[in-house]
């Protein structure tokens, strides 16, 4: 049997501003045999998520940057080819973090065997995975909506935002979704049951948002920044909470933006409205909440209380362009790359 | 006996930017006789505090603005002239909120009789009053320093900042005070026991602050905004807390400041460091914590663990200029106006 090879996409250069195709490079290399305690894997699905943009830069952040020449990071669903650990069997499907490549070797302790009878494999990368948990933990630990309050969230048709809005409704809050374009807004209202949906591309966006939140906003789940934040700020109520899990609108910025300086006004709002602004990474809450999350979310999906949409991209070679499109908001639902069929 | 008169300072005009003398007007008017349940009062001390600047404007905030023609608001220590309520006796000293005037009539339920044996009367306006409680509640409820952490506070020789730094030390934290000028910095180190003090007017302020916080900053008690905040931000550690009780550096702003726009960078810091930024008004915590505060602070003062400094201004007629000086940081310690002798 010939040695296993992997085709992988590596970081060719650190992007300056919006990443371009030349920042990625595809290469094919041999994969080592699994050592004792390891498994060899065939990637089925690769998750694309906005945080990856941060990892491409070398600015200090909560996670170390990807080095130039390294494979792009990312969560994956894979099928086990070979296993040298008793906890994992060949043919199993596992959740791992093997990145933008077709094959990999990983420690068995770094993967989790998936129960394929409970949910589609790809859901482990979205509604039942890191993005869904980000929405769940940030909303419930920091946002803490109570019945009758209003929760606003941007990128609302994406995997984090759609979880936030639907969980808000489960807790009795009014869910206001913000998304780009009428199609996504209709989806939020008609498919996900949001109380209101507002198109941030509309010229009268700020007015529409105000109409959609007649009692103000008690929780703004921040994942975009930029003009959406500016429109939300005047609507925040006293004691409003603002979990900050992402700022996708500014990830490609190359310089400190021109004025006016909006920080003093932001801090004034924090002061005069007794706001709580709290950045977080979902990992902070895994030990405390992930078991509850898996139980709750699986229950809600089974009951039809949480629905989700995926934007499936075919083929690893299309990952870079799909990633760039996602940073521009061109995706519609959770972006997953189908790298190979689920079973051979 | 002739009818009681009060000399009072009213808001003559809403300031545009930094208040000027013409924004205040002095007038003398008759004071009504106390009705049943009321007391008539002779002001001894008037407290001057930065929040008053906000009340002079009609921008929406946590408290209603002063109307043009109304007496300037403020906490006061007064002696009771006449009482028509059994809970208060003539000659008692009371804490009230009768504003910038020499005499007033107030509901007995709106004043609190002071125990003059426990602390100087004026302390009820500072270390044992609203400013001290602001520092106590904001630090302990929001800042939550633990032993070994670093707490930084600006306006550190003022009544809020001096409470914050000293309480931080009582809880085992390192206290870094920021103040304007070498005299105040020496006071912080030598009199109040701060671990370090940094002059924000020094040209190398940011470098000095970094040296003063070699392990970074875990709690930044925000009461000034502006360049101090900018210097603190890069030093904040992961999970740092930022109680926001004031922004005195920007109270006189007349327009949105010129760029660059520092809000995206601020939100990036919130995200990548998992910061907590929380605005608050001390009133939020009164029911929960004020009894503990009075007990703790009186104990700490008696034990010498909390010290304080007052900047006593003589005569109500000097209140406007003292107030303007305070907004510029010219005071040294808690500003109180001695309106009349404590006892006649």
PDB file of N, CA, C and O in Angstrom, chain B residues 26-70:
ATOM      1  N   UNK B  26     -26.169  84.187  40.917  1.00  0.00           N
ATOM      2  CA  UNK B  26     -26.454  84.170  42.352  1.00  0.00           C
ATOM      3  C   UNK B  26     -27.693  85.012  42.615  1.00  0.00           C
ATOM      4  O   UNK B  26     -27.834  86.109  42.057  1.00  0.00           O
ATOM      5  N   UNK B  27     -28.572  84.481  43.456  1.00  0.00           N
ATOM      6  CA  UNK B  27     -29.782  85.232  43.792  1.00  0.00           C
ATOM      7  C   UNK B  27     -30.141  84.945  45.242  1.00  0.00           C
ATOM      8  O   UNK B  27     -29.704  83.949  45.814  1.00  0.00           O
ATOM      9  N   UNK B  28     -30.900  85.833  45.806  1.00  0.00           N
ATOM     10  CA  UNK B  28     -31.353  85.658  47.188  1.00  0.00           C
ATOM     11  C   UNK B  28     -32.872  85.683  47.198  1.00  0.00           C
ATOM     12  O   UNK B  28     -33.483  86.602  46.647  1.00  0.00           O
ATOM     13  N   UNK B  29     -33.435  84.643  47.764  1.00  0.00           N
ATOM     14  CA  UNK B  29     -34.898  84.522  47.772  1.00  0.00           C
ATOM     15  C   UNK B  29     -35.353  84.060  49.157  1.00  0.00           C
ATOM     16  O   UNK B  29     -34.560  83.552  49.947  1.00  0.00           O
ATOM     17  N   UNK B  30     -36.612  84.239  49.403  1.00  0.00           N
ATOM     18  CA  UNK B  30     -37.181  83.799  50.680  1.00  0.00           C
ATOM     19  C   UNK B  30     -37.323  82.284  50.683  1.00  0.00           C
ATOM     20  O   UNK B  30     -37.554  81.661  49.645  1.00  0.00           O
ATOM     21  N   UNK B  31     -37.166  81.712  51.874  1.00  0.00           N
ATOM     22  CA  UNK B  31     -37.378  80.276  52.053  1.00  0.00           C
ATOM     23  C   UNK B  31     -38.709  80.097  52.777  1.00  0.00           C
ATOM     24  O   UNK B  31     -38.976  80.783  53.772  1.00  0.00           O
ATOM     25  N   UNK B  32     -39.499  79.171  52.288  1.00  0.00           N
ATOM     26  CA  UNK B  32     -40.806  78.928  52.907  1.00  0.00           C
ATOM     27  C   UNK B  32     -40.632  78.393  54.331  1.00  0.00           C
ATOM     28  O   UNK B  32     -39.587  77.820  54.673  1.00  0.00           O
ATOM     29  N   UNK B  33     -41.651  78.569  55.153  1.00  0.00           N
ATOM     30  CA  UNK B  33     -41.656  77.931  56.467  1.00  0.00           C
ATOM     31  C   UNK B  33     -41.758  76.423  56.268  1.00  0.00           C
ATOM     32  O   UNK B  33     -42.436  75.960  55.344  1.00  0.00           O
ATOM     33  N   UNK B  34     -41.104  75.618  57.107  1.00  0.00           N
ATOM     34  CA  UNK B  34     -41.267  74.168  56.982  1.00  0.00           C
ATOM     35  C   UNK B  34     -42.699  73.738  57.273  1.00  0.00           C
ATOM     36  O   UNK B  34     -43.322  74.223  58.228  1.00  0.00           O
ATOM     37  N   UNK B  35     -43.207  72.886  56.434  1.00  0.00           N
ATOM     38  CA  UNK B  35     -44.528  72.292  56.647  1.00  0.00           C
ATOM     39  C   UNK B  35     -44.366  71.088  57.584  1.00  0.00           C
ATOM     40  O   UNK B  35     -43.239  70.662  57.857  1.00  0.00           O
ATOM     41  N   UNK B  36     -45.443  70.525  58.055  1.00  0.00           N
ATOM     42  CA  UNK B  36     -45.316  69.305  58.871  1.00  0.00           C
ATOM     43  C   UNK B  36     -44.538  68.231  58.103  1.00  0.00           C
ATOM     44  O   UNK B  36     -44.765  68.022  56.916  1.00  0.00           O
ATOM     45  N   UNK B  37     -43.575  67.607  58.791  1.00  0.00           N
ATOM     46  CA  UNK B  37     -42.727  66.605  58.146  1.00  0.00           C
ATOM     47  C   UNK B  37     -41.500  67.190  57.502  1.00  0.00           C
ATOM     48  O   UNK B  37     -40.704  66.463  56.913  1.00  0.00           O
ATOM     49  N   UNK B  38     -41.336  68.507  57.609  1.00  0.00           N
ATOM     50  CA  UNK B  38     -40.180  69.154  56.981  1.00  0.00           C
ATOM     51  C   UNK B  38     -39.256  69.782  58.028  1.00  0.00           C
ATOM     52  O   UNK B  38     -39.620  69.940  59.197  1.00  0.00           O
ATOM     53  N   UNK B  39     -38.072  70.113  57.540  1.00  0.00           N
ATOM     54  CA  UNK B  39     -37.083  70.802  58.362  1.00  0.00           C
ATOM     55  C   UNK B  39     -36.554  72.010  57.594  1.00  0.00           C
ATOM     56  O   UNK B  39     -36.529  72.014  56.368  1.00  0.00           O
ATOM     57  N   UNK B  40     -36.130  73.049  58.325  1.00  0.00           N
ATOM     58  CA  UNK B  40     -35.384  74.127  57.681  1.00  0.00           C
ATOM     59  C   UNK B  40     -33.920  73.992  58.072  1.00  0.00           C
ATOM     60  O   UNK B  40     -33.591  73.603  59.204  1.00  0.00           O
ATOM     61  N   UNK B  41     -33.057  74.282  57.106  1.00  0.00           N
ATOM     62  CA  UNK B  41     -31.644  73.930  57.220  1.00  0.00           C
ATOM     63  C   UNK B  41     -30.736  75.100  56.883  1.00  0.00           C
ATOM     64  O   UNK B  41     -31.054  75.920  56.025  1.00  0.00           O
ATOM     65  N   UNK B  42     -29.592  75.109  57.551  1.00  0.00           N
ATOM     66  CA  UNK B  42     -28.520  76.053  57.283  1.00  0.00           C
ATOM     67  C   UNK B  42     -27.349  75.237  56.745  1.00  0.00           C
ATOM     68  O   UNK B  42     -26.850  74.331  57.417  1.00  0.00           O
ATOM     69  N   UNK B  43     -26.920  75.518  55.531  1.00  0.00           N
ATOM     70  CA  UNK B  43     -25.860  74.713  54.910  1.00  0.00           C
ATOM     71  C   UNK B  43     -24.518  74.988  55.575  1.00  0.00           C
ATOM     72  O   UNK B  43     -24.124  76.148  55.733  1.00  0.00           O
ATOM     73  N   UNK B  44     -23.818  73.908  55.907  1.00  0.00           N
ATOM     74  CA  UNK B  44     -22.458  74.023  56.437  1.00  0.00           C
ATOM     75  C   UNK B  44     -21.442  73.704  55.342  1.00  0.00           C
ATOM     76  O   UNK B  44     -20.547  74.488  55.063  1.00  0.00           O
ATOM     77  N   UNK B  45     -21.585  72.532  54.735  1.00  0.00           N
ATOM     78  CA  UNK B  45     -20.686  72.111  53.663  1.00  0.00           C
ATOM     79  C   UNK B  45     -21.498  71.760  52.420  1.00  0.00           C
ATOM     80  O   UNK B  45     -22.552  71.129  52.508  1.00  0.00           O
ATOM     81  N   UNK B  46     -20.971  72.148  51.285  1.00  0.00           N
ATOM     82  CA  UNK B  46     -21.516  71.736  49.984  1.00  0.00           C
ATOM     83  C   UNK B  46     -20.451  70.897  49.287  1.00  0.00           C
ATOM     84  O   UNK B  46     -19.282  71.284  49.224  1.00  0.00           O
ATOM     85  N   UNK B  47     -20.861  69.755  48.762  1.00  0.00           N
ATOM     86  CA  UNK B  47     -19.952  68.904  48.006  1.00  0.00           C
ATOM     87  C   UNK B  47     -19.925  69.328  46.547  1.00  0.00           C
ATOM     88  O   UNK B  47     -20.971  69.607  45.949  1.00  0.00           O
ATOM     89  N   UNK B  48     -18.742  69.394  45.966  1.00  0.00           N
ATOM     90  CA  UNK B  48     -18.622  69.608  44.511  1.00  0.00           C
ATOM     91  C   UNK B  48     -18.086  68.326  43.883  1.00  0.00           C
ATOM     92  O   UNK B  48     -17.073  67.786  44.332  1.00  0.00           O
ATOM     93  N   UNK B  49     -18.771  67.850  42.870  1.00  0.00           N
ATOM     94  CA  UNK B  49     -18.427  66.578  42.246  1.00  0.00           C
ATOM     95  C   UNK B  49     -18.573  66.677  40.730  1.00  0.00           C
ATOM     96  O   UNK B  49     -19.444  67.395  40.229  1.00  0.00           O
ATOM     97  N   UNK B  50     -17.738  65.914  40.007  1.00  0.00           N
ATOM     98  CA  UNK B  50     -17.767  66.016  38.535  1.00  0.00           C
ATOM     99  C   UNK B  50     -19.116  65.711  37.894  1.00  0.00           C
ATOM    100  O   UNK B  50     -19.426  66.258  36.830  1.00  0.00           O
ATOM    101  N   UNK B  51     -19.918  64.853  38.517  1.00  0.00           N
ATOM    102  CA  UNK B  51     -21.198  64.499  37.885  1.00  0.00           C
ATOM    103  C   UNK B  51     -22.069  65.722  37.635  1.00  0.00           C
ATOM    104  O   UNK B  51     -22.953  65.700  36.769  1.00  0.00           O
ATOM    105  N   UNK B  52     -21.839  66.790  38.403  1.00  0.00           N
ATOM    106  CA  UNK B  52     -22.681  67.985  38.264  1.00  0.00           C
ATOM    107  C   UNK B  52     -22.581  68.581  36.864  1.00  0.00           C
ATOM    108  O   UNK B  52     -23.525  69.204  36.389  1.00  0.00           O
ATOM    109  N   UNK B  53     -21.418  68.384  36.235  1.00  0.00           N
ATOM    110  CA  UNK B  53     -21.270  68.901  34.870  1.00  0.00           C
ATOM    111  C   UNK B  53     -22.298  68.272  33.950  1.00  0.00           C
ATOM    112  O   UNK B  53     -22.881  68.954  33.100  1.00  0.00           O
ATOM    113  N   UNK B  54     -22.528  66.994  34.118  1.00  0.00           N
ATOM    114  CA  UNK B  54     -23.515  66.321  33.287  1.00  0.00           C
ATOM    115  C   UNK B  54     -24.919  66.846  33.516  1.00  0.00           C
ATOM    116  O   UNK B  54     -25.704  67.003  32.567  1.00  0.00           O
ATOM    117  N   UNK B  55     -25.223  67.176  34.747  1.00  0.00           N
ATOM    118  CA  UNK B  55     -26.564  67.653  35.068  1.00  0.00           C
ATOM    119  C   UNK B  55     -26.832  69.042  34.501  1.00  0.00           C
ATOM    120  O   UNK B  55     -27.978  69.475  34.403  1.00  0.00           O
ATOM    121  N   UNK B  56     -25.767  69.771  34.161  1.00  0.00           N
ATOM    122  CA  UNK B  56     -25.937  71.114  33.574  1.00  0.00           C
ATOM    123  C   UNK B  56     -26.339  71.039  32.100  1.00  0.00           C
ATOM    124  O   UNK B  56     -26.787  72.039  31.534  1.00  0.00           O
ATOM    125  N   UNK B  57     -26.140  69.876  31.490  1.00  0.00           N
ATOM    126  CA  UNK B  57     -26.482  69.706  30.075  1.00  0.00           C
ATOM    127  C   UNK B  57     -27.833  69.016  29.969  1.00  0.00           C
ATOM    128  O   UNK B  57     -28.289  68.377  30.909  1.00  0.00           O
ATOM    129  N   UNK B  58     -28.439  69.136  28.804  1.00  0.00           N
ATOM    130  CA  UNK B  58     -29.736  68.472  28.657  1.00  0.00           C
ATOM    131  C   UNK B  58     -29.641  67.169  27.875  1.00  0.00           C
ATOM    132  O   UNK B  58     -30.659  66.612  27.473  1.00  0.00           O
ATOM    133  N   UNK B  59     -28.404  66.667  27.702  1.00  0.00           N
ATOM    134  CA  UNK B  59     -28.271  65.358  27.056  1.00  0.00           C
ATOM    135  C   UNK B  59     -28.893  64.295  27.942  1.00  0.00           C
ATOM    136  O   UNK B  59     -28.869  64.386  29.166  1.00  0.00           O
ATOM    137  N   UNK B  60     -29.449  63.279  27.320  1.00  0.00           N
ATOM    138  CA  UNK B  60     -30.067  62.186  28.057  1.00  0.00           C
ATOM    139  C   UNK B  60     -28.996  61.487  28.895  1.00  0.00           C
ATOM    140  O   UNK B  60     -27.922  61.176  28.419  1.00  0.00           O
ATOM    141  N   UNK B  61     -29.290  61.269  30.144  1.00  0.00           N
ATOM    142  CA  UNK B  61     -28.357  60.555  31.000  1.00  0.00           C
ATOM    143  C   UNK B  61     -29.154  59.855  32.078  1.00  0.00           C
ATOM    144  O   UNK B  61     -30.369  59.753  32.009  1.00  0.00           O
ATOM    145  N   UNK B  62     -28.431  59.387  33.090  1.00  0.00           N
ATOM    146  CA  UNK B  62     -29.090  58.602  34.125  1.00  0.00           C
ATOM    147  C   UNK B  62     -29.883  59.463  35.087  1.00  0.00           C
ATOM    148  O   UNK B  62     -30.657  58.956  35.867  1.00  0.00           O
ATOM    149  N   UNK B  63     -29.691  60.757  35.048  1.00  0.00           N
ATOM    150  CA  UNK B  63     -30.455  61.637  35.925  1.00  0.00           C
ATOM    151  C   UNK B  63     -30.983  62.795  35.085  1.00  0.00           C
ATOM    152  O   UNK B  63     -30.374  63.187  34.092  1.00  0.00           O
ATOM    153  N   UNK B  64     -32.114  63.328  35.494  1.00  0.00           N
ATOM    154  CA  UNK B  64     -32.699  64.438  34.752  1.00  0.00           C
ATOM    155  C   UNK B  64     -31.787  65.654  34.854  1.00  0.00           C
ATOM    156  O   UNK B  64     -31.139  65.881  35.878  1.00  0.00           O
ATOM    157  N   UNK B  65     -31.715  66.458  33.812  1.00  0.00           N
ATOM    158  CA  UNK B  65     -30.873  67.663  33.892  1.00  0.00           C
ATOM    159  C   UNK B  65     -31.483  68.713  34.831  1.00  0.00           C
ATOM    160  O   UNK B  65     -32.675  68.725  35.088  1.00  0.00           O
ATOM    161  N   UNK B  66     -30.596  69.573  35.318  1.00  0.00           N
ATOM    162  CA  UNK B  66     -31.049  70.771  36.024  1.00  0.00           C
ATOM    163  C   UNK B  66     -31.693  71.690  34.991  1.00  0.00           C
ATOM    164  O   UNK B  66     -31.165  71.856  33.894  1.00  0.00           O
ATOM    165  N   UNK B  67     -32.812  72.287  35.325  1.00  0.00           N
ATOM    166  CA  UNK B  67     -33.423  73.247  34.410  1.00  0.00           C
ATOM    167  C   UNK B  67     -32.772  74.626  34.589  1.00  0.00           C
ATOM    168  O   UNK B  67     -32.343  74.971  35.694  1.00  0.00           O
ATOM    169  N   UNK B  68     -32.708  75.368  33.511  1.00  0.00           N
ATOM    170  CA  UNK B  68     -32.174  76.725  33.618  1.00  0.00           C
ATOM    171  C   UNK B  68     -33.045  77.513  34.595  1.00  0.00           C
ATOM    172  O   UNK B  68     -34.274  77.467  34.520  1.00  0.00           O
ATOM    173  N   UNK B  69     -32.388  78.167  35.542  1.00  0.00           N
ATOM    174  CA  UNK B  69     -33.099  78.893  36.590  1.00  0.00           C
ATOM    175  C   UNK B  69     -33.202  78.132  37.890  1.00  0.00           C
ATOM    176  O   UNK B  69     -33.512  78.721  38.938  1.00  0.00           O
ATOM    177  N   UNK B  70     -32.937  76.829  37.833  1.00  0.00           N
ATOM    178  CA  UNK B  70     -32.984  76.014  39.057  1.00  0.00           C
ATOM    179  C   UNK B  70     -31.661  76.107  39.804  1.00  0.00           C
ATOM    180  O   UNK B  70     -30.601  76.329  39.209  1.00  0.00           O
TER     181      UNK B  70
END
